[in-house]
Coordinates of C-alpha atoms in Angstrom, one line a residue:
M14 CA 0.2 0.1 0.0
T15 CA 1.5 3.4 -1.2
P16 CA 1.0 6.5 1.0
V17 CA -1.1 7.8 -1.7
E18 CA -3.5 4.7 -1.2
L19 CA -3.2 4.8 2.5
S20 CA -4.4 8.3 2.4
R21 CA -7.6 7.0 0.4
T22 CA -8.0 4.4 3.0
V23 CA -8.0 7.0 5.9
L24 CA -10.5 9.1 4.1
H25 CA -12.7 6.1 3.4
A26 CA -12.5 5.2 7.3
V27 CA -13.6 9.0 8.1
R28 CA -16.1 8.6 5.6
C29 CA -17.6 5.7 7.1
A30 CA -17.5 7.3 10.4
V31 CA -19.6 10.3 9.4
D32 CA -21.9 8.1 7.5
D33 CA -22.2 6.1 10.8
G34 CA -23.1 9.4 12.5
A35 CA -19.7 8.7 15.0
L36 CA -18.4 12.2 13.5
S37 CA -20.5 15.4 12.6
V38 CA -17.9 16.8 10.1
A39 CA -17.4 17.4 6.3
V40 CA -15.1 14.5 5.1
P41 CA -11.8 16.5 4.1
S42 CA -10.7 16.2 0.3
R43 CA -7.4 15.1 1.3
V44 CA -5.5 13.8 4.4
V45 CA -1.4 13.8 5.0
V46 CA 0.0 10.3 5.9
G47 CA 3.8 10.0 6.7
P48 CA 6.2 8.4 8.6
P49 CA 5.6 8.2 12.2
G50 CA 7.2 11.1 14.2
A51 CA 9.1 10.8 17.8
G52 CA 6.9 8.7 19.9
G53 CA 5.4 7.1 17.3
C54 CA 5.2 3.8 16.1
G55 CA 4.1 1.7 12.9
D56 CA 4.2 2.1 9.3
Y57 CA 2.9 5.5 8.9
A58 CA 0.8 8.1 10.8
T59 CA -1.4 11.0 10.3
N60 CA -3.2 13.7 12.0
V61 CA -6.5 13.5 10.6
A62 CA -8.0 13.6 14.2
L63 CA -6.3 16.6 14.9
Q64 CA -7.4 18.0 11.7
L65 CA -11.2 17.5 12.4
A66 CA -11.2 18.2 16.0
R67 CA -12.2 21.7 15.6
P68 CA -15.1 21.3 13.0
A69 CA -16.1 18.0 15.0
G70 CA -16.3 20.0 18.1
Q71 CA -14.4 17.5 20.1
P72 CA -11.0 16.9 21.4
P73 CA -8.4 15.1 19.2
L74 CA -8.0 12.4 21.2
R75 CA -11.7 11.8 21.3
V76 CA -12.0 12.1 17.4
A77 CA -8.9 9.4 16.9
A78 CA -10.4 7.3 19.6
L79 CA -13.5 7.2 17.1
L80 CA -11.7 6.8 13.9
R81 CA -9.9 4.0 15.4
P82 CA -12.0 1.2 14.8
Y83 CA -13.1 2.4 11.6
L84 CA -9.5 2.1 10.5
V85 CA -8.5 -1.0 11.8
R86 CA -11.2 -2.7 9.9
E87 CA -9.9 -1.6 6.5
A88 CA -8.0 -4.3 4.2
G89 CA -4.2 -4.4 5.0
V90 CA -4.6 -2.6 8.3
T91 CA -3.3 -4.9 11.1
D92 CA -3.1 -2.3 14.1
V93 CA -3.9 1.5 14.7
A94 CA -2.4 3.1 17.9
I95 CA -3.0 6.5 19.1
T96 CA -0.1 8.4 20.4
G97 CA 1.0 12.2 21.3
P98 CA -2.2 14.7 21.2
G99 CA -4.1 12.7 18.6
F100 CA -1.8 11.0 16.0
L101 CA -3.1 7.6 14.6
N102 CA -0.4 5.4 13.7
I103 CA -1.2 2.6 11.4
S104 CA 0.6 -0.7 11.0
L105 CA 0.1 -2.6 7.9
D106 CA 0.0 -6.2 6.9
R107 CA 3.5 -6.5 5.1
A108 CA 3.3 -9.4 3.4
V109 CA 0.1 -8.7 2.1
T110 CA 0.6 -5.0 1.1
S111 CA 4.0 -5.7 -0.3
A112 CA 2.9 -8.4 -2.6
A113 CA -0.1 -6.4 -3.8
L114 CA 2.3 -3.6 -4.3
V115 CA 4.8 -5.4 -6.4
R116 CA 2.3 -7.1 -8.5
R117 CA 0.3 -3.4 -8.9
I118 CA 3.9 -2.4 -10.3
L119 CA 4.1 -5.2 -12.7
D120 CA 0.5 -5.2 -14.0
E121 CA 1.1 -1.0 -14.6
G122 CA 4.3 -1.2 -15.8
P123 CA 6.2 2.2 -16.7
G124 CA 2.9 3.8 -15.9
Y125 CA 3.0 3.0 -12.1
G126 CA 2.1 6.3 -10.1
R127 CA 0.4 7.6 -12.9
T128 CA -2.9 9.0 -12.1
D129 CA -5.9 11.9 -13.3
A130 CA -5.8 13.7 -10.3
L131 CA -4.7 16.9 -12.2
A132 CA -7.2 16.3 -15.2
G133 CA -8.0 19.7 -16.6
Q134 CA -5.8 21.6 -14.9
V135 CA -3.3 23.9 -16.6
F136 CA -0.3 25.2 -15.3
V137 CA 1.8 28.0 -16.9
L138 CA 5.6 28.0 -17.0
R139 CA 7.3 31.3 -18.3
V140 CA 11.2 30.5 -18.4
P141 CA 14.6 32.4 -19.6
Y142 CA 15.9 31.4 -22.8
E143 CA 18.6 29.3 -20.8
V144 CA 19.2 25.5 -21.5
R145 CA 19.1 24.8 -17.5
A146 CA 15.4 26.4 -17.3
E147 CA 14.2 24.8 -20.6
V148 CA 15.4 21.1 -19.5
L149 CA 13.8 21.8 -16.3
A150 CA 10.5 22.9 -17.5
D151 CA 10.3 19.8 -20.0
V152 CA 10.4 17.6 -17.2
L153 CA 7.8 19.2 -14.8
A154 CA 5.5 19.1 -17.9
R155 CA 6.2 15.5 -18.4
M156 CA 5.7 14.9 -14.6
V157 CA 2.6 17.2 -14.4
G158 CA 1.4 14.9 -17.5
S159 CA 1.8 11.8 -15.6
Q160 CA -0.7 13.3 -13.1
G161 CA -3.3 14.4 -16.0
G162 CA -2.2 17.7 -16.0
R163 CA -0.8 20.1 -18.4
V164 CA 2.1 22.3 -18.4
E165 CA 2.1 25.5 -20.8
I166 CA 5.7 26.9 -21.3
A167 CA 6.4 30.5 -22.4
H168 CA 8.9 33.1 -22.3
G169 CA 9.0 36.7 -21.8
D170 CA 8.0 38.8 -18.7
G171 CA 6.7 37.3 -15.4
V172 CA 9.4 34.5 -15.2
N173 CA 8.4 31.7 -12.5
L174 CA 11.1 29.4 -13.2
R175 CA 14.4 31.0 -13.0
P176 CA 17.1 28.2 -11.8
V177 CA 20.6 28.6 -11.1
P178 CA 22.0 28.8 -14.9
A179 CA 24.5 26.0 -16.0
P180 CA 27.8 27.5 -16.2
E181 CA 28.5 26.2 -19.2
D182 CA 27.2 24.4 -22.2
P183 CA 26.3 20.4 -21.2
A184 CA 25.6 19.5 -24.9
P185 CA 29.3 18.0 -25.1
L186 CA 28.1 15.6 -22.5
G187 CA 25.5 14.1 -24.7
P188 CA 21.8 13.8 -24.2
D189 CA 21.8 12.0 -21.3
A190 CA 24.5 13.2 -19.2
A191 CA 23.7 16.6 -19.8
R192 CA 20.1 16.4 -18.6
W193 CA 21.2 14.6 -15.3
A194 CA 24.0 17.5 -14.6
L195 CA 21.1 20.0 -15.3
L196 CA 18.4 18.0 -13.4
H197 CA 20.0 16.2 -10.5
P198 CA 21.1 19.4 -8.4
A199 CA 18.3 21.2 -6.8
P200 CA 17.1 24.5 -8.9
H201 CA 18.5 26.8 -6.6
D202 CA 22.2 25.3 -6.8
R203 CA 24.9 25.5 -9.5
P204 CA 25.3 22.4 -11.6
R205 CA 28.5 20.7 -12.5
I206 CA 29.3 20.4 -16.3
T207 CA 32.1 17.8 -15.7
A208 CA 32.9 14.6 -17.4
D209 CA 32.5 12.7 -14.3
H210 CA 29.0 12.3 -15.6
L211 CA 30.4 10.0 -18.1
V212 CA 32.4 7.8 -15.7
Q213 CA 31.1 4.4 -16.0
R214 CA 31.9 3.8 -12.3
E215 CA 29.8 3.8 -9.0
S216 CA 30.9 7.0 -7.9
N217 CA 28.6 8.2 -10.9
P218 CA 25.1 8.4 -9.6
L219 CA 23.7 7.9 -13.1
F220 CA 25.3 5.2 -13.8
R221 CA 24.5 3.4 -10.7
I222 CA 20.8 4.2 -11.4
R223 CA 21.2 2.6 -15.0
Y224 CA 23.4 -0.2 -13.7
A225 CA 20.8 -1.0 -11.3
H226 CA 18.1 -0.9 -14.1
A227 CA 20.0 -3.1 -16.3
R228 CA 21.1 -5.5 -13.7
T229 CA 17.4 -6.1 -12.9
R230 CA 17.1 -7.0 -16.8
A231 CA 19.9 -9.4 -16.4
V232 CA 19.1 -11.2 -13.6
A233 CA 15.5 -11.8 -15.1
R234 CA 17.2 -13.0 -18.3
N235 CA 19.2 -15.1 -16.1
A236 CA 16.2 -16.7 -13.9
A237 CA 14.7 -17.7 -17.2
D238 CA 17.9 -19.5 -18.3
L239 CA 17.6 -21.4 -14.8
G240 CA 13.8 -22.2 -15.5
F241 CA 12.0 -19.8 -13.1
D242 CA 10.3 -16.6 -13.5
A243 CA 8.9 -13.9 -11.3
A244 CA 5.7 -14.2 -8.9
T245 CA 4.4 -11.8 -6.3
R246 CA 3.4 -14.5 -3.8
P247 CA 4.4 -18.3 -3.7
E248 CA 1.0 -19.5 -4.3
T249 CA 1.0 -18.1 -7.9
A250 CA 4.0 -18.9 -9.1
P251 CA 4.0 -20.8 -12.3
A252 CA 5.6 -24.4 -12.2
A253 CA 9.4 -24.3 -13.0
A254 CA 11.3 -26.2 -15.7
G255 CA 13.5 -27.7 -13.0
P256 CA 13.2 -29.1 -9.4
V257 CA 11.6 -26.4 -7.2
A258 CA 12.5 -26.0 -3.4
T259 CA 9.9 -25.4 -0.7
D260 CA 9.6 -22.6 1.4
A261 CA 11.0 -24.4 4.4
E262 CA 14.4 -24.5 2.4
T263 CA 14.8 -21.0 1.7
P264 CA 14.3 -17.8 3.8
D265 CA 11.1 -15.7 2.9
A266 CA 11.8 -12.9 0.5
L267 CA 10.2 -10.9 2.7
D268 CA 12.4 -11.1 5.6
A269 CA 15.6 -10.1 3.7
P270 CA 16.8 -6.9 5.8
D271 CA 16.8 -4.9 2.6
T272 CA 13.6 -5.3 1.6
P273 CA 11.4 -3.1 3.8
D274 CA 13.5 -0.3 2.8
L275 CA 12.9 -1.4 -1.2
I276 CA 9.6 -1.5 -1.0
A277 CA 9.2 1.7 0.9
L278 CA 10.9 3.4 -1.9
L279 CA 8.7 1.4 -4.6
A280 CA 5.9 2.7 -2.7
D281 CA 6.9 6.4 -2.5
H282 CA 7.2 6.5 -6.0
P283 CA 3.6 7.9 -6.8
R284 CA 4.2 10.7 -4.0
V285 CA 7.2 11.8 -5.8
L286 CA 5.7 11.9 -9.0
A287 CA 2.8 13.9 -7.3
S288 CA 5.1 16.2 -6.0
A289 CA 4.8 18.5 -9.2
G290 CA 1.0 19.0 -8.9
R291 CA 1.6 22.5 -7.1
L292 CA 3.3 24.6 -9.6
P293 CA 4.7 27.1 -9.4
H294 CA 5.3 26.6 -5.7
P295 CA 9.0 26.3 -5.3
D296 CA 8.8 22.7 -3.7
A297 CA 7.2 21.7 -6.9
L298 CA 9.8 23.7 -9.0
A299 CA 12.1 20.8 -7.2
A300 CA 10.1 17.9 -8.2
P301 CA 12.6 16.8 -11.0
S302 CA 15.7 17.0 -8.6
R303 CA 13.3 15.3 -5.8
L304 CA 12.9 12.3 -8.2
S305 CA 16.5 11.9 -9.7
R306 CA 17.6 11.7 -5.8
H307 CA 14.6 9.0 -5.1
L308 CA 15.5 7.0 -7.9
L309 CA 19.3 6.9 -6.8
A310 CA 17.9 5.9 -3.3
L311 CA 15.7 3.1 -4.9
A312 CA 19.0 2.2 -7.4
D313 CA 21.5 1.8 -4.1
V314 CA 18.7 -0.4 -2.3
T315 CA 18.1 -2.7 -5.5
L316 CA 21.7 -3.4 -6.2
A317 CA 21.9 -4.7 -2.6
H318 CA 19.0 -6.7 -3.0
L319 CA 20.1 -8.1 -6.4
P320 CA 22.7 -10.9 -4.9
A321 CA 19.6 -12.9 -3.3
V322 CA 17.7 -13.2 -6.2
L323 CA 19.1 -16.0 -8.0
P324 CA 19.7 -19.8 -6.5
R325 CA 23.7 -20.3 -5.6
G326 CA 25.7 -23.2 -6.2
D327 CA 23.2 -26.3 -5.8
E328 CA 20.6 -24.3 -4.6
K329 CA 17.4 -24.9 -6.0
P330 CA 15.0 -22.3 -7.1
S331 CA 12.4 -21.5 -4.8
A332 CA 9.1 -19.4 -4.2
A333 CA 11.4 -17.0 -2.3
H334 CA 13.5 -16.5 -5.2
R335 CA 10.8 -16.2 -7.5
S336 CA 9.3 -13.2 -4.7
R337 CA 12.7 -11.3 -4.7
L338 CA 12.7 -11.7 -8.8
A339 CA 9.2 -9.9 -9.0
L340 CA 10.7 -7.5 -6.4
A341 CA 13.8 -6.8 -8.5
E342 CA 11.7 -6.5 -11.9
A343 CA 9.4 -3.9 -10.1
A344 CA 12.1 -1.8 -9.0
G345 CA 14.1 -2.1 -12.7
T346 CA 10.3 -1.1 -13.9
V347 CA 10.5 1.9 -11.6
L348 CA 13.7 3.1 -12.5
A349 CA 12.7 2.8 -16.1
G350 CA 9.8 4.7 -15.9
G351 CA 11.4 7.4 -13.6
L352 CA 14.5 7.9 -16.0
S353 CA 11.8 8.2 -18.9
L354 CA 10.1 11.1 -17.1
L355 CA 13.7 12.9 -16.7
G356 CA 14.0 12.3 -20.5
I357 CA 16.7 10.0 -19.8
D358 CA 17.3 6.6 -21.8
A359 CA 17.2 3.0 -19.5
P360 CA 19.2 0.8 -21.6
D361 CA 18.7 -3.0 -20.5
H362 CA 22.5 -3.7 -21.4
L363 CA 25.4 -1.8 -20.0

């Protein structure tokens, strides 16, 4: 379950409480869901009870207590704890929600994270005649388009997108490295136009992202050679060509130490894409840089996950290997989709 999906779940719980007469408030259009703060617990927390306390005419703790039973019964929610002045801390069934998330990514492909939330909305970006501003505006248009909106790019008076300009022409770096050099730093930071962006080493962030994507494709090809493919949960796995180990012989894929971080980053991808939807707010103008950093974090965790995907030595392919492969393929899908929004190629071979 992604934070966006969980926010809808919280809204559904509020709506049910209102329909049952437990609360007398107007259901808000949105609620904020994020990591638990100090003193919190669980996977996510929301301040919806504090948000509704004044219109409900009740203390936040009372509103939280009224909402808790409605949240607990939502699919994928295992527990809800109330902390502080009325924060609702939500624990999720990770096995169920992780499998559902991976399945969703594999089903939606590069379209994962795309919505129609901004349908009918048009944003106008006025930019100077400068290469970094032009590239940044292009990516913002792509990201807003992924949410159903549209961006019109214009020049002239009233400039509302003016990043620190490139110190020199990035064209000699080639289209992909040039775009990365301009997009990765925050708009208020000076971009580096150097040959470091071309180095095929781990010190180069762009290389790490593209390498992680290529490696996910490689392990899928290697798995096919070994006679097995991906499954988002063991019972849905197709029969492999060779002998298959039982779950008792190998650890569950969801118990791998890197998996929670990988799942969290995959789940956060829709939120990162949606962050461009507040143009021309400065936070939205930084959405391309935020996306690039998100992809880099995802690439690093993916690279740590990949060594456990394939069987080793005489080990037989198991349901856990299939689940790990599905997770790797989901990560590769998100990396490719994110690079595409940045206008950068994601080759299957490096």
